[in-house]
PDB file of C-alpha atoms and ligand atoms in Angstrom:
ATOM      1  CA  UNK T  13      95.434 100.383  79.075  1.00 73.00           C
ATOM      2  CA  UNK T  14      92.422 100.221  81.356  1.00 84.00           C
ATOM      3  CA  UNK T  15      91.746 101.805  84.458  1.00 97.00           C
ATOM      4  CA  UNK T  16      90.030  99.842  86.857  1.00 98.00           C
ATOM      5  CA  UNK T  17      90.078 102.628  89.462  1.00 98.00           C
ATOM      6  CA  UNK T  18      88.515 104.874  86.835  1.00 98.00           C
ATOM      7  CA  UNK T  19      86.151 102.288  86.232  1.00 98.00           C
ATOM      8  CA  UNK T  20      84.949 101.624  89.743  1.00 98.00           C
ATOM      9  CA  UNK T  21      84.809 105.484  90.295  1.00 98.00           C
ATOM     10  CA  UNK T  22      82.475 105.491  87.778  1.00 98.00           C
ATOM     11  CA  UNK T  23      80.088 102.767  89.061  1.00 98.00           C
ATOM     12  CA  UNK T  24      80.508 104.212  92.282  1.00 98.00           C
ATOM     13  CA  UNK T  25      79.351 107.258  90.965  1.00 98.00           C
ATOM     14  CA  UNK T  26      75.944 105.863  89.994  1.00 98.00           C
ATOM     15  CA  UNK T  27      75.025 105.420  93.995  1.00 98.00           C
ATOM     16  CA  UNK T  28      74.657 108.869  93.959  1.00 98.00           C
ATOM     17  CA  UNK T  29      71.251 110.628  94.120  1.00 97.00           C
ATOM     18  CA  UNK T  30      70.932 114.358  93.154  1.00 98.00           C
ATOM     19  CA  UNK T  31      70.178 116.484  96.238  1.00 97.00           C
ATOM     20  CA  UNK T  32      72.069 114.118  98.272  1.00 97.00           C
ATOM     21  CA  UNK T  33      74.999 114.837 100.792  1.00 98.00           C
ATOM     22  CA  UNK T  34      78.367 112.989 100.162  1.00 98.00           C
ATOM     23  CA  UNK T  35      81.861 112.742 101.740  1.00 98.00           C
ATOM     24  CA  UNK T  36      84.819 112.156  99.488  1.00 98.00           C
ATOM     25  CA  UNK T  37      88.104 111.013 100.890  1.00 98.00           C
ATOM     26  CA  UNK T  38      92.024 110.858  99.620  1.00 97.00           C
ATOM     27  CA  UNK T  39      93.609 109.186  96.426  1.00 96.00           C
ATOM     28  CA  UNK T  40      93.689 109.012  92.576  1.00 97.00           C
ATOM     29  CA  UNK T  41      90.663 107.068  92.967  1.00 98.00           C
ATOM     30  CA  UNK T  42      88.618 110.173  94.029  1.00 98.00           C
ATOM     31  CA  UNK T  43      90.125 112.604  91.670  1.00 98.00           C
ATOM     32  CA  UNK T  44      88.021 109.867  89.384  1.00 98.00           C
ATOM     33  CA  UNK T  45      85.127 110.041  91.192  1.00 98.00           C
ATOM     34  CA  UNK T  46      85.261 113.825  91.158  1.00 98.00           C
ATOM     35  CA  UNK T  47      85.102 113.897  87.139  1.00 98.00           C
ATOM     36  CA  UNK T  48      82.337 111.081  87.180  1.00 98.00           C
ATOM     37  CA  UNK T  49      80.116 113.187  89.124  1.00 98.00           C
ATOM     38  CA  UNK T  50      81.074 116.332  86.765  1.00 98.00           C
ATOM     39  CA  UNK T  51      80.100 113.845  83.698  1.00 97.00           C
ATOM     40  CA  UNK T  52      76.559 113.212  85.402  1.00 97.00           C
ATOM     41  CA  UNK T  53      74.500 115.462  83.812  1.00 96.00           C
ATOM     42  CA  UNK T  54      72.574 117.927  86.264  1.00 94.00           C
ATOM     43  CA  UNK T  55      74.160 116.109  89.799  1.00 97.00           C
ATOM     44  CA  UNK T  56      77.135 118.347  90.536  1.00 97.00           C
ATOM     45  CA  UNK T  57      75.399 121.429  91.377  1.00 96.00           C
ATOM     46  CA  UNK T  58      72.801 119.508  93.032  1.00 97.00           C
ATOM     47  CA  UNK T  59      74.768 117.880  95.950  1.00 97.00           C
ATOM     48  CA  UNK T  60      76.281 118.842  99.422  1.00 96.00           C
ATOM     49  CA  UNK T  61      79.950 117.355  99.425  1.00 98.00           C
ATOM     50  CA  UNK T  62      82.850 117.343 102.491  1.00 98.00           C
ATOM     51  CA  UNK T  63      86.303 116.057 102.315  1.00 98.00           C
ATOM     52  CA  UNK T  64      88.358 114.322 104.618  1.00 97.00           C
ATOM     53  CA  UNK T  65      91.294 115.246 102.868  1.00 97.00           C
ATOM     54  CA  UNK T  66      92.944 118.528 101.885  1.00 97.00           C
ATOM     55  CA  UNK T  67      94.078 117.124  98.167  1.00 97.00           C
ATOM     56  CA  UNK T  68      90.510 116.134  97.582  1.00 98.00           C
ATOM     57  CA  UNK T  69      89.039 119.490  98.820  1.00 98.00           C
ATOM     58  CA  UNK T  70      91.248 121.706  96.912  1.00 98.00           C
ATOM     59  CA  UNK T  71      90.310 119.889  93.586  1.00 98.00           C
ATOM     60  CA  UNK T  72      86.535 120.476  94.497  1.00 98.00           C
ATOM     61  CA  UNK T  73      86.631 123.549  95.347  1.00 98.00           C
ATOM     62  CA  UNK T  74      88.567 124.321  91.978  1.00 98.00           C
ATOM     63  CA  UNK T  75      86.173 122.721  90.150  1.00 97.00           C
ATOM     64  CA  UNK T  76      83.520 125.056  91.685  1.00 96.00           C
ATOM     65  CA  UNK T  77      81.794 122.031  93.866  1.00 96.00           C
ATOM     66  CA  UNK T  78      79.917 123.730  97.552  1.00 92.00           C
ATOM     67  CA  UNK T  79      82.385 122.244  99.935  1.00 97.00           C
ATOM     68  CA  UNK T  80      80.890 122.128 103.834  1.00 97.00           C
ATOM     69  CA  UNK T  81      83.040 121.642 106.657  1.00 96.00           C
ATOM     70  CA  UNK T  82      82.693 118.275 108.147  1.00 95.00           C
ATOM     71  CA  UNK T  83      82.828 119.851 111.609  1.00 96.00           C
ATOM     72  CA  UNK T  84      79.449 121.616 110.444  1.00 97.00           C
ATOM     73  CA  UNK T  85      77.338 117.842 109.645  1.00 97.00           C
ATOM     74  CA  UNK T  86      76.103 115.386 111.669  1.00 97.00           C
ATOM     75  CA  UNK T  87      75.165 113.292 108.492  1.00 98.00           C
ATOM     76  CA  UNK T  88      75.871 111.997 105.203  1.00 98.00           C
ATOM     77  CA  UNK T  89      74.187 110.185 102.568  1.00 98.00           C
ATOM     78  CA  UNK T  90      77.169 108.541 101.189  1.00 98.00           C
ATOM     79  CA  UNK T  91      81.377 108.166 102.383  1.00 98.00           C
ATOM     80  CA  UNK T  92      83.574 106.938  99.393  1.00 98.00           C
ATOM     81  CA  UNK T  93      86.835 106.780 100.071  1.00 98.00           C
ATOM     82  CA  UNK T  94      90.103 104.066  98.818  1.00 98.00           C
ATOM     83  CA  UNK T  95      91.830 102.099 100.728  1.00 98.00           C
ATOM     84  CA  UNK T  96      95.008 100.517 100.560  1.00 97.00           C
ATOM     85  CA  UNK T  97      93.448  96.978 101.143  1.00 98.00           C
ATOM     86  CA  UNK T  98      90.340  95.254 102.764  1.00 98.00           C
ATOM     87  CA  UNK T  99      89.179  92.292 103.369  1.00 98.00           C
ATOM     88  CA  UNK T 100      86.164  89.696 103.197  1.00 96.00           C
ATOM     89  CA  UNK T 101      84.240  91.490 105.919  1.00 96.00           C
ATOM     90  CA  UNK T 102      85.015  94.807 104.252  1.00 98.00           C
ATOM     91  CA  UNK T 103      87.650  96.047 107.331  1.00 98.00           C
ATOM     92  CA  UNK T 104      89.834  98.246 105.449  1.00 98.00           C
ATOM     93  CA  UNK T 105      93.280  99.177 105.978  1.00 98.00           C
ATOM     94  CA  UNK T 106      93.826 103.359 105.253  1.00 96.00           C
ATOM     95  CA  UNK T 107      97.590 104.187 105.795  1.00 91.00           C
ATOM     96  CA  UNK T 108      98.618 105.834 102.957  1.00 89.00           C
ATOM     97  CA  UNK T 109      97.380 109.596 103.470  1.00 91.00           C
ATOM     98  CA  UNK T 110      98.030 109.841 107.432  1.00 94.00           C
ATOM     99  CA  UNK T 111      94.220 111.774 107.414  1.00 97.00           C
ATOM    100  CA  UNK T 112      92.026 108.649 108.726  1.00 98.00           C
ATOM    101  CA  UNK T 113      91.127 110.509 112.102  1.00 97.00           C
ATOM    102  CA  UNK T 114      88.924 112.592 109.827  1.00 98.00           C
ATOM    103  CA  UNK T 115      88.452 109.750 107.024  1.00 98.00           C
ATOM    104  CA  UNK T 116      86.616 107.571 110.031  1.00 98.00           C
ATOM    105  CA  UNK T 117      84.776 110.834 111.467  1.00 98.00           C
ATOM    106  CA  UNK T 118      82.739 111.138 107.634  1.00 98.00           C
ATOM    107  CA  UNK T 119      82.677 107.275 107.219  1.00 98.00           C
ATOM    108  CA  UNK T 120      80.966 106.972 110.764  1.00 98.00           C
ATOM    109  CA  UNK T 121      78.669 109.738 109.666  1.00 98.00           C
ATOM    110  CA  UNK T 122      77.469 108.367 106.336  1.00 98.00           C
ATOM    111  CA  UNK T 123      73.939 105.738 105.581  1.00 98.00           C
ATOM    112  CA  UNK T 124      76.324 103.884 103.921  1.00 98.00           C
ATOM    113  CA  UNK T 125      79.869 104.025 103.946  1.00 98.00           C
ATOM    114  CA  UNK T 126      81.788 102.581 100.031  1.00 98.00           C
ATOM    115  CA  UNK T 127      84.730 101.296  99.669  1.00 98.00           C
ATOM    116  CA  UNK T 128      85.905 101.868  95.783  1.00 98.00           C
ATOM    117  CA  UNK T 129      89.199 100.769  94.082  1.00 98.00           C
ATOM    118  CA  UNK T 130      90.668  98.199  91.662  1.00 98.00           C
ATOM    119  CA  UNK T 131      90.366  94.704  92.591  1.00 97.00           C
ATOM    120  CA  UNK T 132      93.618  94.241  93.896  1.00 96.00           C
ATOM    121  CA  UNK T 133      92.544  96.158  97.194  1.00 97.00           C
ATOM    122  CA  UNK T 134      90.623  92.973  98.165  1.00 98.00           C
ATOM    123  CA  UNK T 135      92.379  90.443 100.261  1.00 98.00           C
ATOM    124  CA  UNK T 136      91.125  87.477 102.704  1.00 96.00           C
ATOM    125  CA  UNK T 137      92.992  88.048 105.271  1.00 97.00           C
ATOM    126  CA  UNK T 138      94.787  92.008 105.141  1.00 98.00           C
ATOM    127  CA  UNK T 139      98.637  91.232 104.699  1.00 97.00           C
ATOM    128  CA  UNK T 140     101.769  93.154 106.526  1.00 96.00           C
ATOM    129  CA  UNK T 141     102.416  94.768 102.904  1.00 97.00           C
ATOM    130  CA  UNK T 142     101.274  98.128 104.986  1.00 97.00           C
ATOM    131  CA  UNK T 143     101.511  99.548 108.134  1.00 97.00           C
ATOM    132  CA  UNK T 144      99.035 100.288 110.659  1.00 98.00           C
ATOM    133  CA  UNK T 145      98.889 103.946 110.810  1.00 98.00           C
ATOM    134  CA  UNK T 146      98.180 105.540 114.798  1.00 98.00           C
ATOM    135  CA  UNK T 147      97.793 109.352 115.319  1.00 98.00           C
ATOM    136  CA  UNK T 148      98.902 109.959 119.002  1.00 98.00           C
ATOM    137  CA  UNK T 149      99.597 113.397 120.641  1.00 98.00           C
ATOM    138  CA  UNK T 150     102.928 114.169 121.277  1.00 98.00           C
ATOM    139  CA  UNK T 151     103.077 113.181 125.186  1.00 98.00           C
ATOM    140  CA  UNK T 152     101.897 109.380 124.081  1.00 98.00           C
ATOM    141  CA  UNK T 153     104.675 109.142 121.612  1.00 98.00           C
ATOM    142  CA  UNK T 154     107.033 106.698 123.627  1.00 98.00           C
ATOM    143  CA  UNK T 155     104.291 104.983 125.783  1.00 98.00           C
ATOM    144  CA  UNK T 156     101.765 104.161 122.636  1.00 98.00           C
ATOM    145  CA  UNK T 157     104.905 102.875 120.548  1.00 97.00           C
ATOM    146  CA  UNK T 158     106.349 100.720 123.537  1.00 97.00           C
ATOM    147  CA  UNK T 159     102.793  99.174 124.114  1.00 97.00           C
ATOM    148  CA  UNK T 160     102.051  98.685 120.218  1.00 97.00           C
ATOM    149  CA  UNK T 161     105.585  96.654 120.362  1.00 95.00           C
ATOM    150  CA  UNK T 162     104.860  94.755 123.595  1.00 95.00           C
ATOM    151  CA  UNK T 163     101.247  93.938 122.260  1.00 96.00           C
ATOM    152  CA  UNK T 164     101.849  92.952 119.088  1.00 96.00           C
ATOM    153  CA  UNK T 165     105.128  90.340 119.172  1.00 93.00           C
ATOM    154  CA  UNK T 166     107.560  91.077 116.774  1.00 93.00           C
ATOM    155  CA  UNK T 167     106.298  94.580 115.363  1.00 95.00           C
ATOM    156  CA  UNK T 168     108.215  98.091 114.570  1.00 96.00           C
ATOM    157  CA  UNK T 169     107.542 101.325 115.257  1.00 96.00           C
ATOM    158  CA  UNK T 170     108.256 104.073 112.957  1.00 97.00           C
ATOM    159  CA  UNK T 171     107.843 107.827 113.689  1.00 98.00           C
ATOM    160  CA  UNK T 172     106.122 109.121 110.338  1.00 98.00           C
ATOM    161  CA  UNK T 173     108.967 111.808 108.880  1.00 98.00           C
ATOM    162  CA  UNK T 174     108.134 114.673 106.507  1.00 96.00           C
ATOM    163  CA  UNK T 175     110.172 114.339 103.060  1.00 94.00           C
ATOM    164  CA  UNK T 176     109.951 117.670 102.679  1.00 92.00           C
ATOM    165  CA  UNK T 177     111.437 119.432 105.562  1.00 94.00           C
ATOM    166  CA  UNK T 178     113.370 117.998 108.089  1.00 97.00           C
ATOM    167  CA  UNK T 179     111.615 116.362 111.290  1.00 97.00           C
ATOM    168  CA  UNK T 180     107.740 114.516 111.692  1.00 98.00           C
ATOM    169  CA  UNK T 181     105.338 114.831 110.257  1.00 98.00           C
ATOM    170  CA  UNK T 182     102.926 116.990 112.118  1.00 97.00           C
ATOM    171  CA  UNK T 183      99.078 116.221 111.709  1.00 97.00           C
ATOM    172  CA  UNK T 184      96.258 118.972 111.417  1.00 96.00           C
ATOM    173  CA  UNK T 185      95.836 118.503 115.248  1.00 96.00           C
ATOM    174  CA  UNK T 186      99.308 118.899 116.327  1.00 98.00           C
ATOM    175  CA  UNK T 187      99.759 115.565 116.645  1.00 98.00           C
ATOM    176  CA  UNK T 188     102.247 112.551 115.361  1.00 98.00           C
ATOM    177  CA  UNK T 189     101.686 109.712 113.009  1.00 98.00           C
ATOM    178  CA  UNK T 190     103.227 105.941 114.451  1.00 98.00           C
ATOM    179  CA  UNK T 191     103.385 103.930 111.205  1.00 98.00           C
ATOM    180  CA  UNK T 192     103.443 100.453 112.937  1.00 97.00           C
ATOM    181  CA  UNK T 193     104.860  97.375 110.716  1.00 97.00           C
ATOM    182  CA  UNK T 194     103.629  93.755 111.675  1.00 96.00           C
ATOM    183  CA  UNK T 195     105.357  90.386 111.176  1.00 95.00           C
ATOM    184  CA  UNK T 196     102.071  89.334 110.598  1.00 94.00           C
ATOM    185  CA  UNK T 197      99.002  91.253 110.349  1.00 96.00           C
ATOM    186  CA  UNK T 198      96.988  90.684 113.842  1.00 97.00           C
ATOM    187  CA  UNK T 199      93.647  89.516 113.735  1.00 97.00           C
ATOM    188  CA  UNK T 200      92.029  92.770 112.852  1.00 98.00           C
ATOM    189  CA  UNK T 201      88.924  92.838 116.136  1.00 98.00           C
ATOM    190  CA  UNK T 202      91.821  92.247 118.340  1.00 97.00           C
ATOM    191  CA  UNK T 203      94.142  94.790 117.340  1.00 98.00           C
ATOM    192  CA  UNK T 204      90.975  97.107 116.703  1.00 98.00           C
ATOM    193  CA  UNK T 205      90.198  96.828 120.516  1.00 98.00           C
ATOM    194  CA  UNK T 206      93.517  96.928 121.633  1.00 97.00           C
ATOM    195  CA  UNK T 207      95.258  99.982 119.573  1.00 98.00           C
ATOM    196  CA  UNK T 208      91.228 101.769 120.132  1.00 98.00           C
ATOM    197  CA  UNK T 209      91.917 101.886 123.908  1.00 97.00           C
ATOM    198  CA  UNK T 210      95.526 102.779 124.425  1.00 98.00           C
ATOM    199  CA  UNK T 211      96.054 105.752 126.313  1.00 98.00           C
ATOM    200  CA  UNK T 212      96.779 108.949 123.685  1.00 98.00           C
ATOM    201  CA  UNK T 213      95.871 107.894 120.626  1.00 98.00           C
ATOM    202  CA  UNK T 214      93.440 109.906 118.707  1.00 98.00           C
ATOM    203  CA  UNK T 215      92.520 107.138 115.853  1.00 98.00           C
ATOM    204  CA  UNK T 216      94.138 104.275 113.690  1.00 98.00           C
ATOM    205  CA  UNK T 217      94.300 103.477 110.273  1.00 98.00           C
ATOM    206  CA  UNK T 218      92.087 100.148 110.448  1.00 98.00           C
ATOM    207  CA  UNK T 219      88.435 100.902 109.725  1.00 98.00           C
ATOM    208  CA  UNK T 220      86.852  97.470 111.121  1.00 98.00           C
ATOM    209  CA  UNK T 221      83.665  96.409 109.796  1.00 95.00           C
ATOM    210  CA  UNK T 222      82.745 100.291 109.323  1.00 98.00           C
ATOM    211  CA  UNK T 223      82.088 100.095 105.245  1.00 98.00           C
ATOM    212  CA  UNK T 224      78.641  98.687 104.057  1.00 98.00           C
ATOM    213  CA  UNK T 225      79.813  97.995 100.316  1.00 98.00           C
ATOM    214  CA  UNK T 226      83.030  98.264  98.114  1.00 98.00           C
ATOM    215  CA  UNK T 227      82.771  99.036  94.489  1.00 98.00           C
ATOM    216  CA  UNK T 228      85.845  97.251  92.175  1.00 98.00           C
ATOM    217  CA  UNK T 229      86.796  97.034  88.542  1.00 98.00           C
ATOM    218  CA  UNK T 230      89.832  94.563  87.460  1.00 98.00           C
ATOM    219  CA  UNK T 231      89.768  92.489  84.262  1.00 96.00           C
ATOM    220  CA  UNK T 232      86.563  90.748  85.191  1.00 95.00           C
ATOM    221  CA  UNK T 233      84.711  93.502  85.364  1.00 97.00           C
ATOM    222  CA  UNK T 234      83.149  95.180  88.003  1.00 98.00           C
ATOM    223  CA  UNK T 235      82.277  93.477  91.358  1.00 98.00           C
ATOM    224  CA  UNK T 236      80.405  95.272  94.415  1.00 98.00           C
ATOM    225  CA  UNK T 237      80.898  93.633  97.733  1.00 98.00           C
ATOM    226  CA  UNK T 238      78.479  94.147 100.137  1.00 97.00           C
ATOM    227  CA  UNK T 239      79.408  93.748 104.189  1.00 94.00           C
ATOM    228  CA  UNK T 240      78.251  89.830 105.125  1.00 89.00           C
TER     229      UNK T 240
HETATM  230  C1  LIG C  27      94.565 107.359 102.121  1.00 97.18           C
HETATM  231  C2  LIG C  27      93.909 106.224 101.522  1.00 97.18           C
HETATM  232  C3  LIG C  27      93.664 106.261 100.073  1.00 97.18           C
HETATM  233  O1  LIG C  27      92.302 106.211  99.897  1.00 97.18           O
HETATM  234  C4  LIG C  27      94.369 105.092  99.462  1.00 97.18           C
HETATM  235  O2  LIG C  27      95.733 105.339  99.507  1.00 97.18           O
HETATM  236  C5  LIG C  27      93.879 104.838  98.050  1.00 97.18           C
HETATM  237  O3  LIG C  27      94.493 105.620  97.102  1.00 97.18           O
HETATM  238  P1  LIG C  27      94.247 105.396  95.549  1.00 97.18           P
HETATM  239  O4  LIG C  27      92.826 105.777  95.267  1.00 97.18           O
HETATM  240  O5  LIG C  27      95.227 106.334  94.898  1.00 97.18           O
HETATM  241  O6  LIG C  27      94.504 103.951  95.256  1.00 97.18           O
HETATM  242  O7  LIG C  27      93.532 105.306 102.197  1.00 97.18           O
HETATM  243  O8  LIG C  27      94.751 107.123 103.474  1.00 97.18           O
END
């Protein structure tokens, strides 16, 4: 059976130029973009890479790729990452991994920032089929989930729990993850602005109008989007 995220990894991986800098985030869809770049004769060794997530990083660095902290860069060449969906004007929705405080940090810092995936990550409109994702620290808990629920009429607010010990999940930074579930997903520049400038939170999951292209594969082929 094909697979399209294999497939868009790979003509993802042809945007890269040797020497250049890159950021790789989280997802199987990396893990394909890792052995693309490892099946491009002479580029490997050639490039400086970061990660934004700790899966991602591991794998590089046991594959023997120069891995620089992001904390260390001020710029990029090139952010891939997935995404769980996005839309026509490329705003992408990145809940899955809880890690998109430093996703957005290496997206904002890359020339050009690509979405890749399989073509059922592209949407019109982004759906309620995930939730918006919002790192707070631990004294905004109650106040950014009562103001996510009285903004955004009827939505639920979930405290993100570990399934692997008991209690929530904890991020990097000490802080906690809000996974907030819409009736109907809000008109993404609204709930940008509003989530953006609530007291306490450190970043959300919704990347709006931050990617310059998206790279798919499905059973037409490949398509590249490019931000309108
Ligand atoms: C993490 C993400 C991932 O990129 C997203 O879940 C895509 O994963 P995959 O490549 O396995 O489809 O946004 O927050």
């Amino acid at each position: 059976m094909a697979d399209y995220k294999q497939q868009a990894a790979q003509e993802a991986a042809k945007l890269i130029q040797p020497g250049s800098a890159i950021g790789l985030g989280a997802g199987s869809t990396m893990t394909h973009l890792i052995a693309a770049i490892q099946n491009t004769p002479g580029l490997a060794t050639t490039l400086t890479v970061a990660s934004s997530s700790f899966t991602t990083r591991q794998l590089l660095l046991k594959e023997g790729f120069q891995v620089k902290e992001s904390g260390w860069l001020t710029r990029l060449d090139h952010y891939f990452d997935g995404c769980d969906q996005f839309d026509w004007r490329l705003t992408a929705l990145k809940s899955g991994g809880g890690v998109h405080a430093a996703e957005k940090v290496l997206a904002a810092m890359a020339g050009k920032f690509i979405l890749v995936g399989d073509t059922g990550k592209r949407v019109d409109r982004l759906t309620k089929s995930f939730p918006l994702v919002v790192e707070v620290i631990p004294e905004a808990l109650a106040f950014v989930s009562a103001r996510l629920k009285e903004y955004f009429n009827p939505s639920r607010s979930e405290l993100r729990l570990s399934d692997k010990k008991d209690g929530a999940v904890i991020t990097e930074r000490g802080n906690y993850l809000i996974d907030n579930w819409f009736d109907a997903f809000p008109e993404p520049g609204i709930l940008n602005d509003r989530v953006t400038n609530l007291a306490g939170v450190l970043e959300h999951s919704l990347f709006f109008n931050m990617a310059h292209k998206a790279v798919t594969a499905g059973p037409d082929g490949i398509v590249v989007y490019t931000k309108p």
